[in-house]
PDB file of C-alpha atoms in Angstrom:
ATOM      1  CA  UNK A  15    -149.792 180.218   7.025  1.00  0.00           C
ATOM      2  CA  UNK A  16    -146.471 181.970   6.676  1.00  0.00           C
ATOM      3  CA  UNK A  17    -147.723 185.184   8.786  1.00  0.00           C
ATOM      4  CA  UNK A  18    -149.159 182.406  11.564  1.00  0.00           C
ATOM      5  CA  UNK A  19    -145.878 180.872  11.695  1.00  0.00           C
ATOM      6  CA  UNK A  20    -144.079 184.119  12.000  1.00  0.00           C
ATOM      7  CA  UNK A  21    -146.404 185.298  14.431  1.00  0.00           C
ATOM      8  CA  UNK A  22    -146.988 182.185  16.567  1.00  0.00           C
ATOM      9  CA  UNK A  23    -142.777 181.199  17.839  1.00  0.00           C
ATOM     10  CA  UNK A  24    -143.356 180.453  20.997  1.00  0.00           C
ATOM     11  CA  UNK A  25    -146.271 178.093  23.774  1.00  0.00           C
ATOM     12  CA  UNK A  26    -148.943 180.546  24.437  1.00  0.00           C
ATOM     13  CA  UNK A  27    -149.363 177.981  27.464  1.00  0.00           C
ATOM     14  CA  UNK A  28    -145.605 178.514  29.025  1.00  0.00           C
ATOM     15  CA  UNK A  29    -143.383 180.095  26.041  1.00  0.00           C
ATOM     16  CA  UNK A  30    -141.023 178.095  25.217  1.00  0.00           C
ATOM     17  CA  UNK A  31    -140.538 177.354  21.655  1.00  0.00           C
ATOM     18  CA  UNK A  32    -142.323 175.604  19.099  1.00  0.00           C
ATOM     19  CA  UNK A  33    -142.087 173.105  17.138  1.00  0.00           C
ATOM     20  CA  UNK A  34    -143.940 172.624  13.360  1.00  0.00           C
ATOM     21  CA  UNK A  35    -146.307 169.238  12.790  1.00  0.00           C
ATOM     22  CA  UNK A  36    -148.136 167.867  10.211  1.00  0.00           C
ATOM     23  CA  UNK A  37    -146.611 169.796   7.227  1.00  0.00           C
ATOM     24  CA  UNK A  38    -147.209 173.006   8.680  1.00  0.00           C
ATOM     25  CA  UNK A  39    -150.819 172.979   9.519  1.00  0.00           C
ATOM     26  CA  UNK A  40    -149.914 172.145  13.735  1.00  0.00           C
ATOM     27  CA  UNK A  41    -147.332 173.521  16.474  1.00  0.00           C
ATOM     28  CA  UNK A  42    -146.386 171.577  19.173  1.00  0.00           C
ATOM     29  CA  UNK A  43    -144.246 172.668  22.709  1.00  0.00           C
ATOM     30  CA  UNK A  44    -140.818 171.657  22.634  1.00  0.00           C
ATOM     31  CA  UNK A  45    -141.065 171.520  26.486  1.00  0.00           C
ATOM     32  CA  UNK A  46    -142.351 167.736  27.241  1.00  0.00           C
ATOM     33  CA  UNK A  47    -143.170 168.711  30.914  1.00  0.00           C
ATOM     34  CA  UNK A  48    -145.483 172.030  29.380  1.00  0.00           C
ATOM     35  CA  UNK A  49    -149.365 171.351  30.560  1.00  0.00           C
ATOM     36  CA  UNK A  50    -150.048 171.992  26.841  1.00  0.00           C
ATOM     37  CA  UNK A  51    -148.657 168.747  25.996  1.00  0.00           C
ATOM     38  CA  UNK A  52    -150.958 166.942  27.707  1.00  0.00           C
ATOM     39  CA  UNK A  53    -155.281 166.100  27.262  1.00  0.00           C
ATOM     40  CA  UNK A  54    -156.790 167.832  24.550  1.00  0.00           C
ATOM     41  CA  UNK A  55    -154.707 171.248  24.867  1.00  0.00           C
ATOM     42  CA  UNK A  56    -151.525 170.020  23.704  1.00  0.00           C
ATOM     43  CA  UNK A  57    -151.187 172.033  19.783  1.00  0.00           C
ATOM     44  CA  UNK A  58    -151.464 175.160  18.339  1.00  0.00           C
ATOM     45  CA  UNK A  59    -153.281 175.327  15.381  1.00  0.00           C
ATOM     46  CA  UNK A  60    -154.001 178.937  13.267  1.00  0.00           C
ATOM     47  CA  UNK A  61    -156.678 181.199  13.946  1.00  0.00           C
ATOM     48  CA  UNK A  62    -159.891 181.737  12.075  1.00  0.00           C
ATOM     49  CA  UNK A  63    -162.100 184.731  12.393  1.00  0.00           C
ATOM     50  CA  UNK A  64    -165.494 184.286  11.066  1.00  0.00           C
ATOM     51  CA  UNK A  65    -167.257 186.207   9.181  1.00  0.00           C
ATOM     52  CA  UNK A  66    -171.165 186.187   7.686  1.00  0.00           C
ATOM     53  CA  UNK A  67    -171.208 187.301   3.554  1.00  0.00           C
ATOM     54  CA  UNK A  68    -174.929 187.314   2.844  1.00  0.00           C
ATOM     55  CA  UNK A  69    -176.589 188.092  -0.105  1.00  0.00           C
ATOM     56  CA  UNK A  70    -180.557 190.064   1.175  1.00  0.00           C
ATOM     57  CA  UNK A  71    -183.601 188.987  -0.941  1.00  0.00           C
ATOM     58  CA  UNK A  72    -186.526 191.145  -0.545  1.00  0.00           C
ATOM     59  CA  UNK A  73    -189.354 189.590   1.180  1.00  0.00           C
ATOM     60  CA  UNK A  74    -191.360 188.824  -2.457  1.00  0.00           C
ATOM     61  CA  UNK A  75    -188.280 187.520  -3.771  1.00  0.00           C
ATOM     62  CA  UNK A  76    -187.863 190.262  -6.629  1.00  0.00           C
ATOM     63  CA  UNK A  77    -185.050 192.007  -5.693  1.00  0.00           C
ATOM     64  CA  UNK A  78    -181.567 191.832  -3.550  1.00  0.00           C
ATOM     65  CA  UNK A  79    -180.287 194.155  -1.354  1.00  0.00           C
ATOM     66  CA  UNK A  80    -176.321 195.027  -1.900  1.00  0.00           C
ATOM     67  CA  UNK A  81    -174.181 197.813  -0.596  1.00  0.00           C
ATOM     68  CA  UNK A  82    -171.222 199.760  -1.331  1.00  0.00           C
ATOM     69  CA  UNK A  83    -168.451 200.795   0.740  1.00  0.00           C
ATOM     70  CA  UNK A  84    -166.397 204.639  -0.043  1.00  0.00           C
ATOM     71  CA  UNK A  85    -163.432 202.515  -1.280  1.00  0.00           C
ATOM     72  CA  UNK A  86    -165.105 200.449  -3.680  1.00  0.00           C
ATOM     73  CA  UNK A  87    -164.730 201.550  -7.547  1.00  0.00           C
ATOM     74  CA  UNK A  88    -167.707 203.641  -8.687  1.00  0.00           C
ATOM     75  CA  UNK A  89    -170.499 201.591  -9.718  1.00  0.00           C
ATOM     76  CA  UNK A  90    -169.288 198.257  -8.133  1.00  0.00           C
ATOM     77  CA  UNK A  91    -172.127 196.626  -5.165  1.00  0.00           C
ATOM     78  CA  UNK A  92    -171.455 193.753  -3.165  1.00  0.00           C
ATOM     79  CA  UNK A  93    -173.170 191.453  -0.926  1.00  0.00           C
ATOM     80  CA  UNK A  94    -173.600 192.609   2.688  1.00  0.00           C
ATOM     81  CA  UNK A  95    -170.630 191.367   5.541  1.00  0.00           C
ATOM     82  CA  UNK A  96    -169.455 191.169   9.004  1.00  0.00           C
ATOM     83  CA  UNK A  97    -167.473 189.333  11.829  1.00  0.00           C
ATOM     84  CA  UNK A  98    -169.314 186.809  13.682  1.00  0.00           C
ATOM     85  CA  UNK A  99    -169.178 187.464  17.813  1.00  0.00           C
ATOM     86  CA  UNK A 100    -167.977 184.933  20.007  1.00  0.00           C
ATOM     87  CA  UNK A 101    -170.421 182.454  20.969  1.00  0.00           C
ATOM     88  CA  UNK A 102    -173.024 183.997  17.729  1.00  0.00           C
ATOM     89  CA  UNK A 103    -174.651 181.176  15.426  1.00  0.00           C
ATOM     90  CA  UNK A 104    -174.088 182.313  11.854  1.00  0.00           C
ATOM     91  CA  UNK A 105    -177.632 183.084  11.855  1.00  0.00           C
ATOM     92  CA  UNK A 106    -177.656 185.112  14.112  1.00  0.00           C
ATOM     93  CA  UNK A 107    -174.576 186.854  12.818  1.00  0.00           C
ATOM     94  CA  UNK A 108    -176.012 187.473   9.539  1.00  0.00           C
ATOM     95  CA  UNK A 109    -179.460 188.943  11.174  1.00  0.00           C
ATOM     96  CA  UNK A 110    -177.298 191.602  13.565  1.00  0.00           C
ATOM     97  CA  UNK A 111    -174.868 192.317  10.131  1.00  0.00           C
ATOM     98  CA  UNK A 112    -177.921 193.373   8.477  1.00  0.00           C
ATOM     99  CA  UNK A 113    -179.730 195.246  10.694  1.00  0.00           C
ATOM    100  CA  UNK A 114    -176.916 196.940  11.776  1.00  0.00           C
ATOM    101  CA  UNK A 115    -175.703 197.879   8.387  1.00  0.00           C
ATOM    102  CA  UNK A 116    -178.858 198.609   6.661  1.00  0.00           C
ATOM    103  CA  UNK A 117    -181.972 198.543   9.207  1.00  0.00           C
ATOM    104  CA  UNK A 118    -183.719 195.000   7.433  1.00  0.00           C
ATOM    105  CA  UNK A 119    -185.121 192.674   9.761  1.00  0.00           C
ATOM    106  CA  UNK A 120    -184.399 189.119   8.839  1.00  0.00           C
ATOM    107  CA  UNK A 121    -186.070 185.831   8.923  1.00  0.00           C
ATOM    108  CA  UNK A 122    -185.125 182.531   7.296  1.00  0.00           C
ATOM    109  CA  UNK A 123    -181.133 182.294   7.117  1.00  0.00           C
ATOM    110  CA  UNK A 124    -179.884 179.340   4.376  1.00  0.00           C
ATOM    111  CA  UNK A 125    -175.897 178.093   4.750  1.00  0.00           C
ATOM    112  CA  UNK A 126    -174.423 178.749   0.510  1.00  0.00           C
ATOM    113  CA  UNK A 127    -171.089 177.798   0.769  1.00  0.00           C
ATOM    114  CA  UNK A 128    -167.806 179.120   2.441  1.00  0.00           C
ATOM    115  CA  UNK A 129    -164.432 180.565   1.155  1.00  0.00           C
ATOM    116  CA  UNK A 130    -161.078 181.328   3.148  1.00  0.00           C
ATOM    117  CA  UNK A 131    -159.944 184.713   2.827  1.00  0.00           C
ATOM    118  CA  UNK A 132    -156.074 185.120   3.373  1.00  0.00           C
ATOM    119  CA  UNK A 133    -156.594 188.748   5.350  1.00  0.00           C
ATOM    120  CA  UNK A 134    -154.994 187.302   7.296  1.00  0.00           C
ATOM    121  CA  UNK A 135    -156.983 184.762   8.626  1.00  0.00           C
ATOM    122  CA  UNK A 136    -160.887 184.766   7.559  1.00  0.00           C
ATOM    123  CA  UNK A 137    -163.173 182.178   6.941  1.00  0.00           C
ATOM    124  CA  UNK A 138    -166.219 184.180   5.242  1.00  0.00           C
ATOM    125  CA  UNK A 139    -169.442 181.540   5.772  1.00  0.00           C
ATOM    126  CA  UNK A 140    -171.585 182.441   2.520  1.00  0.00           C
ATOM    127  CA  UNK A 141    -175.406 182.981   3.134  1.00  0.00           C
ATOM    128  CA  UNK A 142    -178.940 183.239   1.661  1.00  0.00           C
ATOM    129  CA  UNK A 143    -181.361 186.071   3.871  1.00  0.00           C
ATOM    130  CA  UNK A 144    -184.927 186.369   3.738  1.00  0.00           C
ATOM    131  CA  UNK A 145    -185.837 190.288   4.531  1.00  0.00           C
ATOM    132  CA  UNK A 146    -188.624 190.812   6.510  1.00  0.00           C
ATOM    133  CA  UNK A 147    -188.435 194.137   6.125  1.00  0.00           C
ATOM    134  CA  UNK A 148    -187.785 196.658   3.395  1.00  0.00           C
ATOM    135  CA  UNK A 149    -187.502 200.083   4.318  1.00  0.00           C
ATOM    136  CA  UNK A 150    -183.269 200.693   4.465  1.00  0.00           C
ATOM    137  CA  UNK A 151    -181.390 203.257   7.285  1.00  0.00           C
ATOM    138  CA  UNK A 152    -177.964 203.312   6.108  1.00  0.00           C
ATOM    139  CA  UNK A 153    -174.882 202.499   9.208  1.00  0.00           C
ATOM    140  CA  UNK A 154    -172.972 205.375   7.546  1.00  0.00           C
ATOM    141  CA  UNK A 155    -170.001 204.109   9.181  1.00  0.00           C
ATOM    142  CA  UNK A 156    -170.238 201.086   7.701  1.00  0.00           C
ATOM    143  CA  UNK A 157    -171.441 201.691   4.132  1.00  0.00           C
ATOM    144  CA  UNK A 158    -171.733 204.696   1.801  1.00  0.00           C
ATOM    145  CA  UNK A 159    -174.898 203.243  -0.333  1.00  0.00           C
ATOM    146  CA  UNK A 160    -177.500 200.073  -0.192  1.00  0.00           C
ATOM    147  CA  UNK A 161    -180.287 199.801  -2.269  1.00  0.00           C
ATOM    148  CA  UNK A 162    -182.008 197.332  -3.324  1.00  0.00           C
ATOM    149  CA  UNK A 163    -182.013 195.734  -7.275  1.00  0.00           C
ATOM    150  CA  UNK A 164    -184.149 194.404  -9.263  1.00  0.00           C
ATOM    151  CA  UNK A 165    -183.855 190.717 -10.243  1.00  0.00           C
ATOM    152  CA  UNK A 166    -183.444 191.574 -13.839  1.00  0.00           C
ATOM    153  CA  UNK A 167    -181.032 194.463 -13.812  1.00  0.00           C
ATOM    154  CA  UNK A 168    -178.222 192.548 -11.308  1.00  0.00           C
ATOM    155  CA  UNK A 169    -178.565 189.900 -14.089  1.00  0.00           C
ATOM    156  CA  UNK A 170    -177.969 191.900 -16.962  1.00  0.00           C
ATOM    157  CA  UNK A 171    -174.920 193.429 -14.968  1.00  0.00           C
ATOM    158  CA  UNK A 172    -173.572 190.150 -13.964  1.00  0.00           C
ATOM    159  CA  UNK A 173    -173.697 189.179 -17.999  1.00  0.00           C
ATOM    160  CA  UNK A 174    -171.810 192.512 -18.506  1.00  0.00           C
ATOM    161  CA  UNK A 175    -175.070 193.688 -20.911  1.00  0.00           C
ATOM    162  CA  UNK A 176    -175.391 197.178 -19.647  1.00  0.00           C
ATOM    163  CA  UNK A 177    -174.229 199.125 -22.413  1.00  0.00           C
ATOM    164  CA  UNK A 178    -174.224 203.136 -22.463  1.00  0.00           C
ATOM    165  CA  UNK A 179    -175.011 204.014 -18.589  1.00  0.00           C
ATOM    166  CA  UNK A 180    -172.779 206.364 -17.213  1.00  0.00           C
ATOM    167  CA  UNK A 181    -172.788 204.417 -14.445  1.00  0.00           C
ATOM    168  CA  UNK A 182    -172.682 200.613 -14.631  1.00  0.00           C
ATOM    169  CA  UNK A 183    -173.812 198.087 -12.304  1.00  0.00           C
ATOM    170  CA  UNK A 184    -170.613 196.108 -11.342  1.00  0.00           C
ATOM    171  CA  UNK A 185    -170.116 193.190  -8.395  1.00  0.00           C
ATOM    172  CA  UNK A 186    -167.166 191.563  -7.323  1.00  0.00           C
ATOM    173  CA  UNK A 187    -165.094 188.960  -9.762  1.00  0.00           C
ATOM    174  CA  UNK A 188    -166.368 185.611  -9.847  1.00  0.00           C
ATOM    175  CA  UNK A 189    -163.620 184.426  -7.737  1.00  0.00           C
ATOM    176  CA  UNK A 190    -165.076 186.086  -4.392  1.00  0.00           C
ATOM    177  CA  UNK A 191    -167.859 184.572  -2.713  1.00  0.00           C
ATOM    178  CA  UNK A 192    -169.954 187.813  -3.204  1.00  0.00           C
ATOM    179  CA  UNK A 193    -170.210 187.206  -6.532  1.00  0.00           C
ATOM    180  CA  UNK A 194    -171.248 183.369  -6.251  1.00  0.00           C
ATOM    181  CA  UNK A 195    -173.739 184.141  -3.944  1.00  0.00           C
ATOM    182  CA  UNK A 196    -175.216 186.956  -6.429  1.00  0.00           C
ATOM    183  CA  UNK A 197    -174.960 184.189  -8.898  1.00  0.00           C
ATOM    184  CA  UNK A 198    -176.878 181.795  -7.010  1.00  0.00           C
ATOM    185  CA  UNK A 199    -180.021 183.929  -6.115  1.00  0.00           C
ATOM    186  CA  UNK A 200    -180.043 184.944 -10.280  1.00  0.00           C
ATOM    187  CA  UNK A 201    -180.431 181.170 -10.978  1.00  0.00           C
ATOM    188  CA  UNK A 202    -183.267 180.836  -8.136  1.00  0.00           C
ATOM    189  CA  UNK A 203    -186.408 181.313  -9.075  1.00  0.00           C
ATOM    190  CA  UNK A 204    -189.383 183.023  -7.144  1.00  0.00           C
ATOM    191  CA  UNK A 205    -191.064 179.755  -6.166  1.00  0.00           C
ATOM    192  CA  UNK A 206    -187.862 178.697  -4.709  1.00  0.00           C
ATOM    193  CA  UNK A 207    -187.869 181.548  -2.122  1.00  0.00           C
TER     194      UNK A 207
END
């Protein structure tokens, strides 16, 4: 909110200055004769970019498909992600995401839940995809690895039970939607895909 308000001074409609509403949350033209004070157009409220987080489950519901970016810590996976376009449902968002990423066609999309990410204005729209496909080509601009895991070894590394590998399993901390979503499909069970 504090970067919005530092950014956003002055009437994108005629710029004159500002004013703050509605403890913070609204901006308002301090010029009364400004066409954004009038119909439907008269506040400024801050901007949200969208953005699909999907977690991949393989078409027979065994396994998930995660990815890794260069920057992540060694070991760590995380669900796949991108910007929505404008005028893209989320479903269709999350279908383009993963095909562009990792070459899987997807079918059924499923809403999981949503979480605002501060950087510096997300919204990141949580969801379930059904793979049609299987057979991964990597977006090497986009990700360094994706694979897909078993059902049983991302649960074992979300329970931190992987002892002695020299390379652990890891996914993001149960704060970020990533990991709720990874959560979610470990408590689903096959005849619920």
């Amino acid at each position: 909110m504090l970067e919005w308000h530092d950014r956003y001074k002055y009437c994108p409609t005629c710029g004159s200055s500002m004013t703050v509403h509605e403890a913070g949350y609204k901006r308002k033209c301090e010029k009364q004769d400004c066409r954004s004070n009038r119909g439907i157009h008269n506040s400024s409220y801050p901007r949200t970019d969208s953005a699909a987080i999907m977690i991949v489950i393989s078409p027979d519901g065994t396994k998930c498909l995660l990815g890794r970016k260069k920057q992540f810590p060694r070991g760590m996976y995380s669900c796949l992600a991108g910007f929505m376009e404008p005028g893209e449902t989320i479903e269709d968002a999350v279908r383009r995401e993963v095909h562009e990423e990792s070459g899987i066609r997807v079918g059924k999309v499923e809403y999981h839940s949503s979480q605002p990410w501060p950087m510096p204005s997300q919204l990141m729209i949580g969801c379930i995809a059904h793979a049609l496909t299987t057979d991964i080509t990597i977006d090497k601009e986009e990700l360094e690895d994706a694979r897909w895991f078993p059902k049983q070894q991302v649960a074992k590394s979300l329970q931190g039970r992987v002892k002695g590998e020299s390379n652990p399993l890891f996914f993001p901390p149960w704060k970020a939607i990533a990991h709720q979503l990874i959560k979610a499909w470990i408590g689903m069970s096959s005849s619920n895909l």
